[in-house]
Short mmCIF file of C-alpha atoms in Angstrom, two decimals:
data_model
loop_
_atom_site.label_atom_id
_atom_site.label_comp_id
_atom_site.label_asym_id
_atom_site.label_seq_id
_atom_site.Cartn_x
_atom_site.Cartn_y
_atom_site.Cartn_z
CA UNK A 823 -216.64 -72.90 74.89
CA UNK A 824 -218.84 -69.88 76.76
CA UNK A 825 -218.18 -69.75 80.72
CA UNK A 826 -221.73 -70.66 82.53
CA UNK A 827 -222.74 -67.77 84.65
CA UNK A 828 -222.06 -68.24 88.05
CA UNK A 829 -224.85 -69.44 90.66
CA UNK A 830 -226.52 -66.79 92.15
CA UNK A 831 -229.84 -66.65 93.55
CA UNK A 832 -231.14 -63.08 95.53
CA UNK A 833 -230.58 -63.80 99.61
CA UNK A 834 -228.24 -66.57 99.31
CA UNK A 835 -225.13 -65.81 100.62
CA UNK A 836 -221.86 -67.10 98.50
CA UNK A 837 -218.33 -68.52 99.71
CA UNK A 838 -216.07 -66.49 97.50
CA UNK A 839 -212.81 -67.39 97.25
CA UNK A 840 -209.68 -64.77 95.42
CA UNK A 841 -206.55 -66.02 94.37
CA UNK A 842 -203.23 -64.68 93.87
CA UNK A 843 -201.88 -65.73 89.96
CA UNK A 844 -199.67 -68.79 90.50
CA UNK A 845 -200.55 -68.27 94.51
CA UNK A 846 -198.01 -65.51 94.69
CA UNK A 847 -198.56 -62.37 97.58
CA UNK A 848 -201.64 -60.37 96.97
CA UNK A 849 -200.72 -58.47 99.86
CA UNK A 850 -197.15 -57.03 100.88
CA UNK A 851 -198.08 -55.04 104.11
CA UNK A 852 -201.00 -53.83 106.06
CA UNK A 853 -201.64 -50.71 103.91
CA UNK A 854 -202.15 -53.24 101.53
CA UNK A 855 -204.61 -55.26 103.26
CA UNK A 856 -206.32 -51.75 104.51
CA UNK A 857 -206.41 -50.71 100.78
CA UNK A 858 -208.17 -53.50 99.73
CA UNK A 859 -211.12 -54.08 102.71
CA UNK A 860 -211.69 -49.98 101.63
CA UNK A 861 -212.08 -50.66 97.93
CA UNK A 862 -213.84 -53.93 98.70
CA UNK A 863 -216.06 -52.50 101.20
CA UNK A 864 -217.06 -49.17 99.23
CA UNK A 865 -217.64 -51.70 95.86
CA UNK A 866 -219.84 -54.19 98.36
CA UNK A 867 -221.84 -51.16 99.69
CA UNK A 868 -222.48 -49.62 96.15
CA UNK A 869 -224.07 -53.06 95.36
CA UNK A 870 -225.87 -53.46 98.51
CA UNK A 871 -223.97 -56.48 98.75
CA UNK A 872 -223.42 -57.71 102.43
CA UNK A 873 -220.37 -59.24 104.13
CA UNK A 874 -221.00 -61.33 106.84
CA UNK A 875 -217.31 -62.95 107.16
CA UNK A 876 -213.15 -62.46 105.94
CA UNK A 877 -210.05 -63.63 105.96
CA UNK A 878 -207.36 -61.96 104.69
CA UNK A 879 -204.26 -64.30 103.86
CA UNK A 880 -201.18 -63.64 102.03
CA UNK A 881 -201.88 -64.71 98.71
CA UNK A 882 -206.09 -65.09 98.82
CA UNK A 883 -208.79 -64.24 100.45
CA UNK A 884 -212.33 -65.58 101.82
CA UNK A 885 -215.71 -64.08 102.04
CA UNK A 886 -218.76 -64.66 103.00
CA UNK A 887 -221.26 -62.44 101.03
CA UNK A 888 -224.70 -62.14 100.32
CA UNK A 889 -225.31 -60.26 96.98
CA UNK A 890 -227.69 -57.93 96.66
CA UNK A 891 -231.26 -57.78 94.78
CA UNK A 892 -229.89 -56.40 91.08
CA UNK A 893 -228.69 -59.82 89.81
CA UNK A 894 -224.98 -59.09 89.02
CA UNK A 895 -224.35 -57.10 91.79
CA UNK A 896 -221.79 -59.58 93.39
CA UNK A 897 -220.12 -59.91 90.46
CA UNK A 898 -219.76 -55.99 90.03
CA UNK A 899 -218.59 -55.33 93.80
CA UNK A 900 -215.33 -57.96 92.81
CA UNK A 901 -215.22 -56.79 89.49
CA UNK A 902 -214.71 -53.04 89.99
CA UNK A 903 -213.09 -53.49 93.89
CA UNK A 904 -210.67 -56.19 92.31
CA UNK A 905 -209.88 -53.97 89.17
CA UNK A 906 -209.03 -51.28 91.25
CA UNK A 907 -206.71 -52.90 93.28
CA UNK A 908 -204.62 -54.68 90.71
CA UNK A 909 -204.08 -51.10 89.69
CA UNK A 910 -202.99 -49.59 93.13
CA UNK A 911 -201.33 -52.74 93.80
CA UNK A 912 -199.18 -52.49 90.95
CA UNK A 913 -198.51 -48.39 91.13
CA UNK A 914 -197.28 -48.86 94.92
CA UNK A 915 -195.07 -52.04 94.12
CA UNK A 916 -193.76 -50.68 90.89
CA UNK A 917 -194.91 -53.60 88.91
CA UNK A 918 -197.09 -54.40 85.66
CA UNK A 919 -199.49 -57.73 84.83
CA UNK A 920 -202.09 -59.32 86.36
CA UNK A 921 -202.55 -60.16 89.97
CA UNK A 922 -205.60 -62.62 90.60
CA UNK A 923 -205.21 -66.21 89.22
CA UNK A 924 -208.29 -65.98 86.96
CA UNK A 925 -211.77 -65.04 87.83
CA UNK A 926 -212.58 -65.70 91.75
CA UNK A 927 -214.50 -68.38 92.93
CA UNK A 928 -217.76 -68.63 94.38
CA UNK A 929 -220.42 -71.55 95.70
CA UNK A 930 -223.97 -70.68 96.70
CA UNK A 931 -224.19 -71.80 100.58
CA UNK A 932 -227.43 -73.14 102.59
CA UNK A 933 -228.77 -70.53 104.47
CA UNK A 934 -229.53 -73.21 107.05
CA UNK A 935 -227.29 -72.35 110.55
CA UNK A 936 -225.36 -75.36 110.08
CA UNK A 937 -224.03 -74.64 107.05
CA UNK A 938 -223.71 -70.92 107.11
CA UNK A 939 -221.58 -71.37 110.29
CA UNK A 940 -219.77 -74.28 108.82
CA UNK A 941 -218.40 -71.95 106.40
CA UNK A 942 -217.71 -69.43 108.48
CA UNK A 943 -215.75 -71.46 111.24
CA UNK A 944 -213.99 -72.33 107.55
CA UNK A 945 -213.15 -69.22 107.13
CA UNK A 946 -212.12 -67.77 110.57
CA UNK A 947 -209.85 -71.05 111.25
CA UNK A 948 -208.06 -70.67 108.37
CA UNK A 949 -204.79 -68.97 109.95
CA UNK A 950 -205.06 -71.59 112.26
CA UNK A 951 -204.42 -74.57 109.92
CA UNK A 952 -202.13 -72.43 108.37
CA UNK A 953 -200.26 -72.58 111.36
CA UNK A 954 -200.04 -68.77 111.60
CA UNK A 955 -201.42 -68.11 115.08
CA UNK A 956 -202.75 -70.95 117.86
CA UNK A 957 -206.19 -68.86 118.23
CA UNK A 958 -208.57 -67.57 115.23
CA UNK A 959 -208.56 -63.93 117.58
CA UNK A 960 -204.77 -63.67 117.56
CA UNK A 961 -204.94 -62.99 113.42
CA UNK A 962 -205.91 -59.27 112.60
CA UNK A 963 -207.16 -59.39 109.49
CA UNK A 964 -210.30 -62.22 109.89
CA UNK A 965 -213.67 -61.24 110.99
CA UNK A 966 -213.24 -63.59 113.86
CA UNK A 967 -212.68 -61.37 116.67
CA UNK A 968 -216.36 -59.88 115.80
CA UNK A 969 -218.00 -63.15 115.88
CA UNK A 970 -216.73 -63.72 119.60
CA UNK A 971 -217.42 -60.65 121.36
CA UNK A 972 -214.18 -59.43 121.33
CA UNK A 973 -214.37 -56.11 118.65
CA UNK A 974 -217.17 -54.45 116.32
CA UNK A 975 -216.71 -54.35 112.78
CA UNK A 976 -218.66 -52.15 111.27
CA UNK A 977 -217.94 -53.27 107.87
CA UNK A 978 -220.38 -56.62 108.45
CA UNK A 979 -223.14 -57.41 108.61
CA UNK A 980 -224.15 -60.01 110.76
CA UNK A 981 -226.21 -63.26 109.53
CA UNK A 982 -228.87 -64.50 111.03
CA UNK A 983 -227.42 -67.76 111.23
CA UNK A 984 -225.11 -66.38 113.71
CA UNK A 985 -227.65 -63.85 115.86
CA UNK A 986 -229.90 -67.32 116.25
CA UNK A 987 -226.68 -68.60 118.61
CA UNK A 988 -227.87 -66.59 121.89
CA UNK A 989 -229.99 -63.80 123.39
CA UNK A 990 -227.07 -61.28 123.52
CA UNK A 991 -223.47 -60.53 122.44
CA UNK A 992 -221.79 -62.21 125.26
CA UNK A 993 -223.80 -65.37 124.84
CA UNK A 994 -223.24 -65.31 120.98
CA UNK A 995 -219.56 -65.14 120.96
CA UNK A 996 -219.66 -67.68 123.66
CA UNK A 997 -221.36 -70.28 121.84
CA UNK A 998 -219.36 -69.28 118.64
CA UNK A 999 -216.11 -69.93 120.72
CA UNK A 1000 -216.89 -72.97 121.68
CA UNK A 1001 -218.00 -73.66 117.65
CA UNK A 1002 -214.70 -72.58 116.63
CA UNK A 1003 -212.85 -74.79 119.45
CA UNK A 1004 -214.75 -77.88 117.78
CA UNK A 1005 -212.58 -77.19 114.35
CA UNK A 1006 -213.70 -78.35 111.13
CA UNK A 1007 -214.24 -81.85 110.58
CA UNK A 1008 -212.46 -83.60 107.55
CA UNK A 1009 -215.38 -84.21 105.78
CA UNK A 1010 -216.89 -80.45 106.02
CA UNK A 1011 -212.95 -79.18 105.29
CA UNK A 1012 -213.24 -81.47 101.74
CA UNK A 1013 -217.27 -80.55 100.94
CA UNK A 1014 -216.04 -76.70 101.42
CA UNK A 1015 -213.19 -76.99 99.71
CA UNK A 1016 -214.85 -78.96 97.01
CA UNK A 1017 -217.86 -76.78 96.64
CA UNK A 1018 -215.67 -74.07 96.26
CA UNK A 1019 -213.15 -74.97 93.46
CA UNK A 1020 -216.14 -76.86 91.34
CA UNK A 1021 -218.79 -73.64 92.16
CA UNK A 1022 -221.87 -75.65 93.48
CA UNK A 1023 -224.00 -75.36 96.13
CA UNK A 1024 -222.91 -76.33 99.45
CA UNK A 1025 -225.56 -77.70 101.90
CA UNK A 1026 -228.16 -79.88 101.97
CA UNK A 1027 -230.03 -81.90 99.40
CA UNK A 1028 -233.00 -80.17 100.19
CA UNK A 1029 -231.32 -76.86 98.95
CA UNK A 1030 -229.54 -78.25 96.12
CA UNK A 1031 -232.31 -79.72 94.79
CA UNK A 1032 -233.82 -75.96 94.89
CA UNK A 1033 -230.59 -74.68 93.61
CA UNK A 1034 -231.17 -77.40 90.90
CA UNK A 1035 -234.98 -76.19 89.93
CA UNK A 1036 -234.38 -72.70 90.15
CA UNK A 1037 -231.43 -72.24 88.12
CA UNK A 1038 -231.93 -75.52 85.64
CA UNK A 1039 -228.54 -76.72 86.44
CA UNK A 1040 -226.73 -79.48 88.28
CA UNK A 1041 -225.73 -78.14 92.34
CA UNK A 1042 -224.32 -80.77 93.76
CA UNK A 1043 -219.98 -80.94 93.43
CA UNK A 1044 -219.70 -84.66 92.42
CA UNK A 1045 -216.18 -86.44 93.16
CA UNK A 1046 -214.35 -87.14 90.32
CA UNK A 1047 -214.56 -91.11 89.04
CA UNK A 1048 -217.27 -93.51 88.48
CA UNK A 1049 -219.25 -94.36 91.14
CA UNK A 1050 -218.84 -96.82 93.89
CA UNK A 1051 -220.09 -100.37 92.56
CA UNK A 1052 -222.74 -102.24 95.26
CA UNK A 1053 -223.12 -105.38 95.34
CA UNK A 1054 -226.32 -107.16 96.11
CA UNK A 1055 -226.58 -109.62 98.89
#
């Protein structure tokens, strides 16, 4: 049975979520992680495909991305980045096979601020539930320090979900530190994660039901089972 193409409608950014095969390391060392921001980043700006938040673990990876207006352009900025390094990866570790558990994931997000930011306080918190570091800041290879102030990274670009959160810099990564010290709720951490794996659209019904009209297919990432049986009074 065919694949469906994936969701992607011009301006809406998309959760994208890459694997490890059988979760094993995707990245040994920091030249590693280096090497593949570079090829990621060079494939992204070929495709005028933005990235407005990372996270870099050790056997997958989140982004935040908004593709750009040629209709496969996402898909050819993973494609050729992710291509290329399964074959560094592989030269420098002296090892053969495939690296990525199957073809990424990716979920068309709301472009409304609270969901936008929900998925990137996802994202930047996720060394945190790890348990790798107590702060989001403390782990290098996130795009969290950006969002608070702390460092530029000229490698995003920044959403305008985000620039709504205050008049300047130092307001904005205030307010986003304070978002990020609220953590992600249970149900928001099982929606994202759902969204995600099933490759909806997370956000409201309002969007999916856009999602829904413009695409001709079903958005919303239903949980598995029939459904709930209500009684009348």
């Amino acid at each position: 049975m065919p694949r469906q193409p994936r969701m992607m409608i011009p301006g809406v950014p998309l959760h994208v979520v890459q694997r490890g095969v059988n979760r094993g390391a995707i990245f040994v060392d920091d030249v590693d992680r280096h090497t593949y921001m570079r090829l990621l980043c060079e494939a992204c700006g070929e495709q005028r495909v933005a990235m407005h938040a990372f996270v870099l673990m050790s056997n997958h990876v989140h982004l935040l991305l908004t593709p750009g207006p040629e209709p496969l352009s996402l898909a050819k900025a993973m494609r050729v980045s992710g291509q290329c390094y399964v074959q560094y990866f592989n030269a420098r570790h002296l090892r053969t096979g495939t690296l990525w558990q199957g073809r990424y994931k990716s979920c068309l997000v709301d472009t409304s601020p609270r969901h936008v930011l929900a998925v990137m306080r996802y994202i930047e918190l996720n060394p945190v539930r790890a348990a790798l570091v107590a702060d989001p800041v403390a782990y290098r290879w996130s795009s969290a320090g950006h969002h608070l102030g702390l460092t530029t990274d000229e490698r995003l670009t920044t959403h305008p979900a985000y620039l709504g959160l205050g008049a300047d810099r130092s307001e904005r990564g205030l307010t986003y530190r304070r978002w990020l010290e609220l953590g992600t709720s249970a149900d928001d951490l099982d929606a994202i994660r759902r969204y995600a794996a099933k490759e909806r659209a997370f956000g409201g019904q309002r969007f999916q039901a856009m999602v829904a009209a413009t695409l001709g297919r079903d958005s919303v990432a239903r949980n598995r089972g029939r459904p709930p049986i209500v009684k009348g009074n």
